[in-house]
mmCIF file of C-alpha atoms in Angstrom:
data_model
loop_
_atom_site.group_PDB
_atom_site.id
_atom_site.type_symbol
_atom_site.label_atom_id
_atom_site.label_comp_id
_atom_site.label_asym_id
_atom_site.label_seq_id
_atom_site.Cartn_x
_atom_site.Cartn_y
_atom_site.Cartn_z
ATOM 1 C CA UNK A 1 22.140 -11.234 -31.718
ATOM 2 C CA UNK A 2 25.372 -13.335 -29.776
ATOM 3 C CA UNK A 3 27.638 -10.515 -31.074
ATOM 4 C CA UNK A 4 25.427 -7.953 -29.858
ATOM 5 C CA UNK A 5 25.567 -8.731 -26.619
ATOM 6 C CA UNK A 6 29.151 -9.836 -26.627
ATOM 7 C CA UNK A 7 29.869 -5.549 -27.681
ATOM 8 C CA UNK A 8 27.486 -4.966 -24.587
ATOM 9 C CA UNK A 9 30.120 -6.868 -22.287
ATOM 10 C CA UNK A 10 32.983 -4.860 -23.341
ATOM 11 C CA UNK A 11 31.383 -1.763 -23.219
ATOM 12 C CA UNK A 12 29.778 -1.911 -19.778
ATOM 13 C CA UNK A 13 32.882 -2.908 -18.762
ATOM 14 C CA UNK A 14 34.758 0.054 -19.829
ATOM 15 C CA UNK A 15 32.748 2.217 -18.633
ATOM 16 C CA UNK A 16 32.811 0.361 -15.261
ATOM 17 C CA UNK A 17 36.975 1.089 -14.982
ATOM 18 C CA UNK A 18 36.668 3.994 -13.233
ATOM 19 C CA UNK A 19 33.722 4.179 -11.375
ATOM 20 C CA UNK A 20 34.557 5.193 -7.606
ATOM 21 C CA UNK A 21 31.614 7.523 -6.479
ATOM 22 C CA UNK A 22 34.147 10.618 -5.387
ATOM 23 C CA UNK A 23 32.242 13.438 -4.420
ATOM 24 C CA UNK A 24 33.553 17.095 -5.426
ATOM 25 C CA UNK A 25 32.589 20.644 -3.720
ATOM 26 C CA UNK A 26 31.317 21.789 -6.896
ATOM 27 C CA UNK A 27 30.879 20.607 -10.438
ATOM 28 C CA UNK A 28 34.218 22.646 -11.344
ATOM 29 C CA UNK A 29 36.295 20.439 -9.905
ATOM 30 C CA UNK A 30 34.540 17.434 -11.106
ATOM 31 C CA UNK A 31 35.172 18.228 -14.671
ATOM 32 C CA UNK A 32 38.855 18.970 -13.387
ATOM 33 C CA UNK A 33 39.161 15.494 -12.035
ATOM 34 C CA UNK A 34 37.783 13.854 -14.867
ATOM 35 C CA UNK A 35 40.455 15.980 -17.669
ATOM 36 C CA UNK A 36 43.125 15.015 -15.385
ATOM 37 C CA UNK A 37 42.386 11.024 -15.160
ATOM 38 C CA UNK A 38 41.725 11.918 -18.900
ATOM 39 C CA UNK A 39 44.964 12.982 -19.208
ATOM 40 C CA UNK A 40 47.321 10.985 -17.234
ATOM 41 C CA UNK A 41 49.030 7.879 -17.746
ATOM 42 C CA UNK A 42 48.644 5.032 -16.247
ATOM 43 C CA UNK A 43 52.288 3.398 -15.696
ATOM 44 C CA UNK A 44 51.401 -0.195 -14.630
ATOM 45 C CA UNK A 45 49.159 -0.409 -18.103
ATOM 46 C CA UNK A 46 50.904 2.048 -20.478
ATOM 47 C CA UNK A 47 48.530 3.081 -22.883
ATOM 48 C CA UNK A 48 45.844 3.037 -20.966
ATOM 49 C CA UNK A 49 44.974 6.343 -18.897
ATOM 50 C CA UNK A 50 43.825 6.832 -15.175
ATOM 51 C CA UNK A 51 40.431 6.961 -16.281
ATOM 52 C CA UNK A 52 40.781 3.763 -18.221
ATOM 53 C CA UNK A 53 41.661 1.104 -15.971
ATOM 54 C CA UNK A 54 41.339 -1.149 -13.242
ATOM 55 C CA UNK A 55 45.050 -1.245 -12.411
ATOM 56 C CA UNK A 56 45.282 -1.067 -8.284
ATOM 57 C CA UNK A 57 48.453 2.113 -9.091
ATOM 58 C CA UNK A 58 44.936 3.765 -11.428
ATOM 59 C CA UNK A 59 43.245 3.348 -8.767
ATOM 60 C CA UNK A 60 45.485 5.337 -6.531
ATOM 61 C CA UNK A 61 46.276 7.587 -8.368
ATOM 62 C CA UNK A 62 42.739 8.537 -9.088
ATOM 63 C CA UNK A 63 42.745 8.947 -5.169
ATOM 64 C CA UNK A 64 45.487 10.662 -5.143
ATOM 65 C CA UNK A 65 44.295 13.306 -7.889
ATOM 66 C CA UNK A 66 41.333 13.276 -6.001
ATOM 67 C CA UNK A 67 42.749 14.323 -2.631
ATOM 68 C CA UNK A 68 44.512 16.810 -4.188
ATOM 69 C CA UNK A 69 41.519 18.652 -5.487
ATOM 70 C CA UNK A 70 39.827 18.806 -2.551
ATOM 71 C CA UNK A 71 42.848 20.203 -0.839
ATOM 72 C CA UNK A 72 42.359 22.725 -2.863
ATOM 73 C CA UNK A 73 45.400 22.225 -5.038
ATOM 74 C CA UNK A 74 44.869 23.364 -8.820
ATOM 75 C CA UNK A 75 45.078 20.685 -11.706
ATOM 76 C CA UNK A 76 48.342 22.343 -12.218
ATOM 77 C CA UNK A 77 49.694 21.543 -9.540
ATOM 78 C CA UNK A 78 48.394 17.932 -9.486
ATOM 79 C CA UNK A 79 49.857 17.501 -12.876
ATOM 80 C CA UNK A 80 53.062 19.037 -11.421
ATOM 81 C CA UNK A 81 53.040 16.450 -8.402
ATOM 82 C CA UNK A 82 52.710 13.448 -10.947
ATOM 83 C CA UNK A 83 55.577 14.952 -13.122
ATOM 84 C CA UNK A 84 57.794 15.244 -10.467
ATOM 85 C CA UNK A 85 57.528 11.465 -8.998
ATOM 86 C CA UNK A 86 56.537 9.385 -12.349
ATOM 87 C CA UNK A 87 58.467 11.559 -15.425
ATOM 88 C CA UNK A 88 57.087 13.421 -18.275
ATOM 89 C CA UNK A 89 55.912 9.681 -19.209
ATOM 90 C CA UNK A 90 52.651 10.637 -17.121
ATOM 91 C CA UNK A 91 51.550 13.137 -19.186
ATOM 92 C CA UNK A 92 49.722 12.049 -22.418
ATOM 93 C CA UNK A 93 50.263 15.377 -23.738
ATOM 94 C CA UNK A 94 53.983 16.114 -22.811
ATOM 95 C CA UNK A 95 54.686 19.704 -21.704
ATOM 96 C CA UNK A 96 56.439 21.702 -24.481
ATOM 97 C CA UNK A 97 60.240 22.387 -23.249
ATOM 98 C CA UNK A 98 63.797 22.001 -24.678
ATOM 99 C CA UNK A 99 63.844 18.304 -24.272
ATOM 100 C CA UNK A 100 60.347 18.063 -25.820
ATOM 101 C CA UNK A 101 60.966 20.450 -28.804
ATOM 102 C CA UNK A 102 61.936 18.201 -31.689
ATOM 103 C CA UNK A 103 58.975 15.947 -30.297
ATOM 104 C CA UNK A 104 56.366 18.786 -30.876
ATOM 105 C CA UNK A 105 58.292 20.673 -33.986
ATOM 106 C CA UNK A 106 59.901 17.789 -35.886
ATOM 107 C CA UNK A 107 56.538 16.992 -37.859
ATOM 108 C CA UNK A 108 56.433 20.762 -39.185
ATOM 109 C CA UNK A 109 60.303 20.793 -39.747
ATOM 110 C CA UNK A 110 60.054 17.585 -41.970
ATOM 111 C CA UNK A 111 56.724 19.057 -43.497
ATOM 112 C CA UNK A 112 58.667 22.166 -43.995
ATOM 113 C CA UNK A 113 61.653 20.370 -45.585
ATOM 114 C CA UNK A 114 59.560 18.340 -48.221
ATOM 115 C CA UNK A 115 57.783 21.548 -49.094
ATOM 116 C CA UNK A 116 61.013 23.308 -50.031
ATOM 117 C CA UNK A 117 62.320 20.180 -52.078
ATOM 118 C CA UNK A 118 58.796 20.109 -53.860
ATOM 119 C CA UNK A 119 59.198 23.718 -54.803
ATOM 120 C CA UNK A 120 63.029 23.545 -56.035
ATOM 121 C CA UNK A 121 62.063 20.323 -57.970
ATOM 122 C CA UNK A 122 59.619 21.953 -59.868
ATOM 123 C CA UNK A 123 61.240 25.349 -59.875
ATOM 124 C CA UNK A 124 64.312 22.876 -61.669
ATOM 125 C CA UNK A 125 61.890 21.416 -64.070
ATOM 126 C CA UNK A 126 60.520 25.071 -65.345
ATOM 127 C CA UNK A 127 63.479 27.131 -65.499
ATOM 128 C CA UNK A 128 64.866 24.565 -68.130
ATOM 129 C CA UNK A 129 67.040 25.967 -71.325
ATOM 130 C CA UNK A 130 64.700 26.486 -73.798
ATOM 131 C CA UNK A 131 66.401 24.590 -76.789
ATOM 132 C CA UNK A 132 68.234 26.833 -79.335
ATOM 133 C CA UNK A 133 67.574 27.670 -82.927
ATOM 134 C CA UNK A 134 70.402 25.005 -83.972
ATOM 135 C CA UNK A 135 68.719 22.182 -82.066
ATOM 136 C CA UNK A 136 65.035 22.778 -83.209
ATOM 137 C CA UNK A 137 65.795 23.161 -86.565
ATOM 138 C CA UNK A 138 67.986 20.093 -86.240
ATOM 139 C CA UNK A 139 64.594 18.656 -84.625
ATOM 140 C CA UNK A 140 62.728 19.832 -87.678
ATOM 141 C CA UNK A 141 64.754 18.144 -90.129
ATOM 142 C CA UNK A 142 64.661 14.296 -88.246
ATOM 143 C CA UNK A 143 60.915 14.562 -87.792
ATOM 144 C CA UNK A 144 60.435 15.584 -91.764
ATOM 145 C CA UNK A 145 62.361 12.765 -91.978
ATOM 146 C CA UNK A 146 60.904 10.325 -90.748
ATOM 147 C CA UNK A 147 57.297 11.081 -91.889
ATOM 148 C CA UNK A 148 59.057 11.076 -95.811
ATOM 149 C CA UNK A 149 60.035 7.757 -95.402
ATOM 150 C CA UNK B 1 74.770 8.354 -57.601
ATOM 151 C CA UNK B 2 70.601 8.938 -58.282
ATOM 152 C CA UNK B 3 70.209 6.677 -54.957
ATOM 153 C CA UNK B 4 72.587 8.350 -52.675
ATOM 154 C CA UNK B 5 69.688 10.549 -50.970
ATOM 155 C CA UNK B 6 66.682 7.892 -50.368
ATOM 156 C CA UNK B 7 70.066 5.273 -49.546
ATOM 157 C CA UNK B 8 71.101 7.581 -46.938
ATOM 158 C CA UNK B 9 67.351 8.119 -45.928
ATOM 159 C CA UNK B 10 66.855 4.743 -45.616
ATOM 160 C CA UNK B 11 69.738 3.839 -43.627
ATOM 161 C CA UNK B 12 69.272 7.139 -40.964
ATOM 162 C CA UNK B 13 65.452 5.228 -40.552
ATOM 163 C CA UNK B 14 66.736 1.874 -39.902
ATOM 164 C CA UNK B 15 69.310 3.122 -37.420
ATOM 165 C CA UNK B 16 66.121 4.858 -35.383
ATOM 166 C CA UNK B 17 63.874 1.989 -35.698
ATOM 167 C CA UNK B 18 66.863 -0.177 -34.593
ATOM 168 C CA UNK B 19 67.623 2.235 -31.366
ATOM 169 C CA UNK B 20 63.566 2.038 -30.854
ATOM 170 C CA UNK B 21 64.149 -1.664 -30.810
ATOM 171 C CA UNK B 22 66.649 -1.811 -28.016
ATOM 172 C CA UNK B 23 64.522 0.457 -26.068
ATOM 173 C CA UNK B 24 62.631 -1.434 -22.986
ATOM 174 C CA UNK B 25 59.143 0.636 -22.966
ATOM 175 C CA UNK B 26 59.050 -0.703 -19.307
ATOM 176 C CA UNK B 27 61.905 1.368 -18.143
ATOM 177 C CA UNK B 28 59.919 4.651 -17.472
ATOM 178 C CA UNK B 29 63.563 7.118 -16.465
ATOM 179 C CA UNK B 30 62.927 8.074 -12.645
ATOM 180 C CA UNK B 31 63.001 12.193 -12.433
ATOM 181 C CA UNK B 32 63.839 11.495 -8.318
ATOM 182 C CA UNK B 33 67.492 10.028 -9.045
ATOM 183 C CA UNK B 34 69.476 13.287 -7.204
ATOM 184 C CA UNK B 35 66.620 14.520 -5.476
ATOM 185 C CA UNK B 36 66.200 13.935 -1.595
ATOM 186 C CA UNK B 37 64.006 10.898 -0.654
ATOM 187 C CA UNK B 38 60.848 11.311 -0.329
ATOM 188 C CA UNK B 39 59.744 11.291 3.723
ATOM 189 C CA UNK B 40 57.884 8.710 5.283
ATOM 190 C CA UNK B 41 57.333 7.445 8.781
ATOM 191 C CA UNK B 42 55.840 4.020 8.610
ATOM 192 C CA UNK B 43 54.878 1.255 11.178
ATOM 193 C CA UNK B 44 57.762 -1.495 10.783
ATOM 194 C CA UNK B 45 56.314 -4.920 9.891
ATOM 195 C CA UNK B 46 57.685 -6.898 12.666
ATOM 196 C CA UNK B 47 56.939 -4.281 15.526
ATOM 197 C CA UNK B 48 53.851 -2.241 14.321
ATOM 198 C CA UNK B 49 53.945 -0.203 16.935
ATOM 199 C CA UNK B 50 57.280 1.539 15.979
ATOM 200 C CA UNK B 51 57.718 3.574 13.018
ATOM 201 C CA UNK B 52 60.527 3.855 11.311
ATOM 202 C CA UNK B 53 60.765 7.555 9.387
ATOM 203 C CA UNK B 54 63.161 8.522 6.700
ATOM 204 C CA UNK B 55 65.014 10.891 8.467
ATOM 205 C CA UNK B 56 66.320 8.172 10.807
ATOM 206 C CA UNK B 57 67.965 6.858 8.209
ATOM 207 C CA UNK B 58 69.714 10.194 7.199
ATOM 208 C CA UNK B 59 73.900 10.240 7.097
ATOM 209 C CA UNK B 60 74.364 6.565 6.064
ATOM 210 C CA UNK B 61 73.966 4.983 2.508
ATOM 211 C CA UNK B 62 71.086 2.647 2.511
ATOM 212 C CA UNK B 63 68.574 0.689 0.413
ATOM 213 C CA UNK B 64 65.395 0.849 0.045
ATOM 214 C CA UNK B 65 63.618 -2.240 -2.081
ATOM 215 C CA UNK B 66 60.282 -2.518 -2.713
ATOM 216 C CA UNK B 67 58.229 -6.042 -2.127
ATOM 217 C CA UNK B 68 55.184 -7.849 -1.691
ATOM 218 C CA UNK B 69 53.863 -11.344 -0.935
ATOM 219 C CA UNK B 70 51.689 -11.177 -4.114
ATOM 220 C CA UNK B 71 54.423 -10.066 -6.205
ATOM 221 C CA UNK B 72 55.993 -13.006 -8.383
ATOM 222 C CA UNK B 73 59.026 -11.212 -9.527
ATOM 223 C CA UNK B 74 59.723 -10.536 -5.834
ATOM 224 C CA UNK B 75 60.169 -14.043 -5.077
ATOM 225 C CA UNK B 76 62.507 -14.143 -8.027
ATOM 226 C CA UNK B 77 64.802 -11.219 -6.659
ATOM 227 C CA UNK B 78 64.276 -12.848 -3.192
ATOM 228 C CA UNK B 79 68.081 -14.707 -3.415
ATOM 229 C CA UNK B 80 69.618 -11.697 -4.809
ATOM 230 C CA UNK B 81 68.522 -9.231 -2.123
ATOM 231 C CA UNK B 82 69.543 -12.040 0.587
ATOM 232 C CA UNK B 83 73.201 -12.177 -1.069
ATOM 233 C CA UNK B 84 73.202 -8.109 -1.112
ATOM 234 C CA UNK B 85 72.442 -8.371 2.755
ATOM 235 C CA UNK B 86 74.745 -10.554 3.554
ATOM 236 C CA UNK B 87 77.456 -8.523 2.423
ATOM 237 C CA UNK B 88 76.410 -5.935 5.081
ATOM 238 C CA UNK B 89 77.640 -2.981 2.748
ATOM 239 C CA UNK B 90 74.446 -1.030 3.791
ATOM 240 C CA UNK B 91 71.375 -1.332 6.002
ATOM 241 C CA UNK B 92 68.417 -2.883 3.419
ATOM 242 C CA UNK B 93 65.135 -1.741 4.157
ATOM 243 C CA UNK B 94 61.883 -3.368 3.039
ATOM 244 C CA UNK B 95 58.852 -1.520 1.646
ATOM 245 C CA UNK B 96 56.006 -3.903 2.357
ATOM 246 C CA UNK B 97 53.771 -2.233 -0.822
ATOM 247 C CA UNK B 98 50.064 -2.496 -0.419
ATOM 248 C CA UNK B 99 50.086 -6.007 0.741
ATOM 249 C CA UNK B 100 48.290 -7.713 4.206
ATOM 250 C CA UNK B 101 51.228 -7.735 7.250
ATOM 251 C CA UNK B 102 49.895 -11.296 7.410
ATOM 252 C CA UNK B 103 50.498 -12.943 4.383
ATOM 253 C CA UNK B 104 53.558 -10.223 4.218
ATOM 254 C CA UNK B 105 55.439 -11.743 7.540
ATOM 255 C CA UNK B 106 54.353 -15.306 6.073
ATOM 256 C CA UNK B 107 56.270 -14.810 3.195
ATOM 257 C CA UNK B 108 59.673 -13.771 5.410
ATOM 258 C CA UNK B 109 58.874 -16.368 7.206
ATOM 259 C CA UNK B 110 58.417 -19.079 4.420
ATOM 260 C CA UNK B 111 62.065 -17.974 2.385
ATOM 261 C CA UNK B 112 63.716 -15.680 5.217
ATOM 262 C CA UNK B 113 63.852 -12.327 5.825
ATOM 263 C CA UNK B 114 66.730 -10.488 3.984
ATOM 264 C CA UNK B 115 65.631 -7.082 5.566
ATOM 265 C CA UNK B 116 67.483 -4.636 7.813
ATOM 266 C CA UNK B 117 63.466 -3.891 8.645
ATOM 267 C CA UNK B 118 60.477 -3.980 6.588
ATOM 268 C CA UNK B 119 57.823 -1.343 6.913
ATOM 269 C CA UNK B 120 54.224 -1.214 6.054
ATOM 270 C CA UNK B 121 52.712 0.568 3.238
ATOM 271 C CA UNK B 122 49.406 -0.634 3.092
ATOM 272 C CA UNK B 123 47.642 2.033 0.972
ATOM 273 C CA UNK B 124 50.572 2.801 -1.321
ATOM 274 C CA UNK B 125 51.152 6.654 -0.605
ATOM 275 C CA UNK B 126 54.384 6.099 0.090
ATOM 276 C CA UNK B 127 54.805 4.336 -2.960
ATOM 277 C CA UNK B 128 53.104 7.058 -5.022
ATOM 278 C CA UNK B 129 55.669 9.775 -3.516
ATOM 279 C CA UNK B 130 58.662 7.454 -4.580
ATOM 280 C CA UNK B 131 57.118 6.747 -8.052
ATOM 281 C CA UNK B 132 56.989 3.562 -7.417
ATOM 282 C CA UNK B 133 54.795 1.895 -10.390
ATOM 283 C CA UNK B 134 55.633 -1.634 -10.146
ATOM 284 C CA UNK B 135 56.759 -4.464 -7.867
ATOM 285 C CA UNK B 136 60.295 -4.928 -6.929
ATOM 286 C CA UNK B 137 62.135 -1.652 -7.150
ATOM 287 C CA UNK B 138 64.978 -0.907 -5.429
ATOM 288 C CA UNK B 139 66.444 2.587 -4.447
ATOM 289 C CA UNK B 140 69.944 3.269 -3.064
ATOM 290 C CA UNK B 141 70.176 6.573 -0.855
ATOM 291 C CA UNK B 142 73.251 8.158 0.026
ATOM 292 C CA UNK B 143 74.254 9.835 3.455
ATOM 293 C CA UNK B 144 73.070 13.089 2.355
ATOM 294 C CA UNK B 145 69.748 11.998 1.672
ATOM 295 C CA UNK B 146 69.369 12.207 -2.076
ATOM 296 C CA UNK B 147 68.215 9.349 -4.198
ATOM 297 C CA UNK B 148 71.607 7.831 -6.083
ATOM 298 C CA UNK B 149 70.301 4.767 -8.420
ATOM 299 C CA UNK B 150 66.843 2.939 -8.552
ATOM 300 C CA UNK B 151 66.379 -0.385 -10.486
ATOM 301 C CA UNK B 152 62.967 -0.994 -11.594
ATOM 302 C CA UNK B 153 61.668 -4.914 -11.707
ATOM 303 C CA UNK B 154 63.741 -7.282 -10.344
ATOM 304 C CA UNK B 155 67.422 -7.258 -9.400
ATOM 305 C CA UNK B 156 69.149 -9.846 -11.642
ATOM 306 C CA UNK B 157 72.611 -11.666 -10.397
ATOM 307 C CA UNK B 158 74.198 -9.439 -13.306
ATOM 308 C CA UNK B 159 72.423 -6.076 -12.542
ATOM 309 C CA UNK B 160 73.884 -7.021 -8.648
ATOM 310 C CA UNK B 161 77.388 -7.125 -9.680
ATOM 311 C CA UNK B 162 77.468 -5.065 -12.528
ATOM 312 C CA UNK B 163 75.249 -1.613 -11.308
ATOM 313 C CA UNK B 164 74.307 -1.978 -7.401
ATOM 314 C CA UNK B 165 77.212 -3.102 -5.637
ATOM 315 C CA UNK B 166 79.560 -0.910 -7.277
ATOM 316 C CA UNK B 167 77.241 2.283 -6.788
ATOM 317 C CA UNK B 168 77.248 1.148 -3.456
ATOM 318 C CA UNK B 169 81.274 0.676 -3.065
ATOM 319 C CA UNK B 170 81.311 3.892 -4.516
ATOM 320 C CA UNK B 171 79.028 5.486 -1.872
ATOM 321 C CA UNK B 172 80.282 3.947 1.158
ATOM 322 C CA UNK B 173 83.682 3.682 -0.026
#
């Protein structure tokens, strides 16, 4: 029971983090807002997004996001605005560009490399030359020798 | 010889991890270096009826130091900023970030005012424009109005001597 209460405290706390009652012109705009604050990082508490953080800066950035959307800015323009000030780090989903190429493609390149190595390894095992007649003869000889003893 | 490849991979991974350990995740590189200083026009702390704008400072090298009375490391940095200001290399403008003006004035009265002037950013909007996410932060702006340098966190004696002063001397030189 105590544990349950304790859990409830944390649940309500995290739900309360972003509770400013912002008004929006349309439900689409509100959806954009929610998407944005979930994808933008709070720079003070680096492992939280704007929606999950109670930090002052996160509040200010939520206000900024809301204002920009109300001014008719698109979500892309809001993201651009944040990146221009805080850098790529503000994005939880980094953009795909030359400096992030390794980040996006690195895992796939590694997977490909491992696959190539595995295939080559298996191939080299299969193509082991079959023993020639002389060697077979010798092997048989050895086997029968041990059996006789 | 059999171990050459695993050993090689191991050494590479250790190298990468060792490099990763040296990085400070709190230091986010600013995309603002080399970009024009964001515009502002804010009331002065000591004379709220007067405004200071970024364009008033064009044509000279200046320093912007973001501070607040609630910021503990600003107190640690205060001595260094005082020293920097006393060298008279460039005006040091204080951006009083998300602070109560009365608290800020009391703070300056108590510890001494090293700033050429301080301006008030009570709601933090100018801070957002400058990409401020932790106080204190220090910027150097060149004669051309471009941001030349940014220091995140308190300026220490070492970083003053090694980075801030050489940069200022180079720009004012």
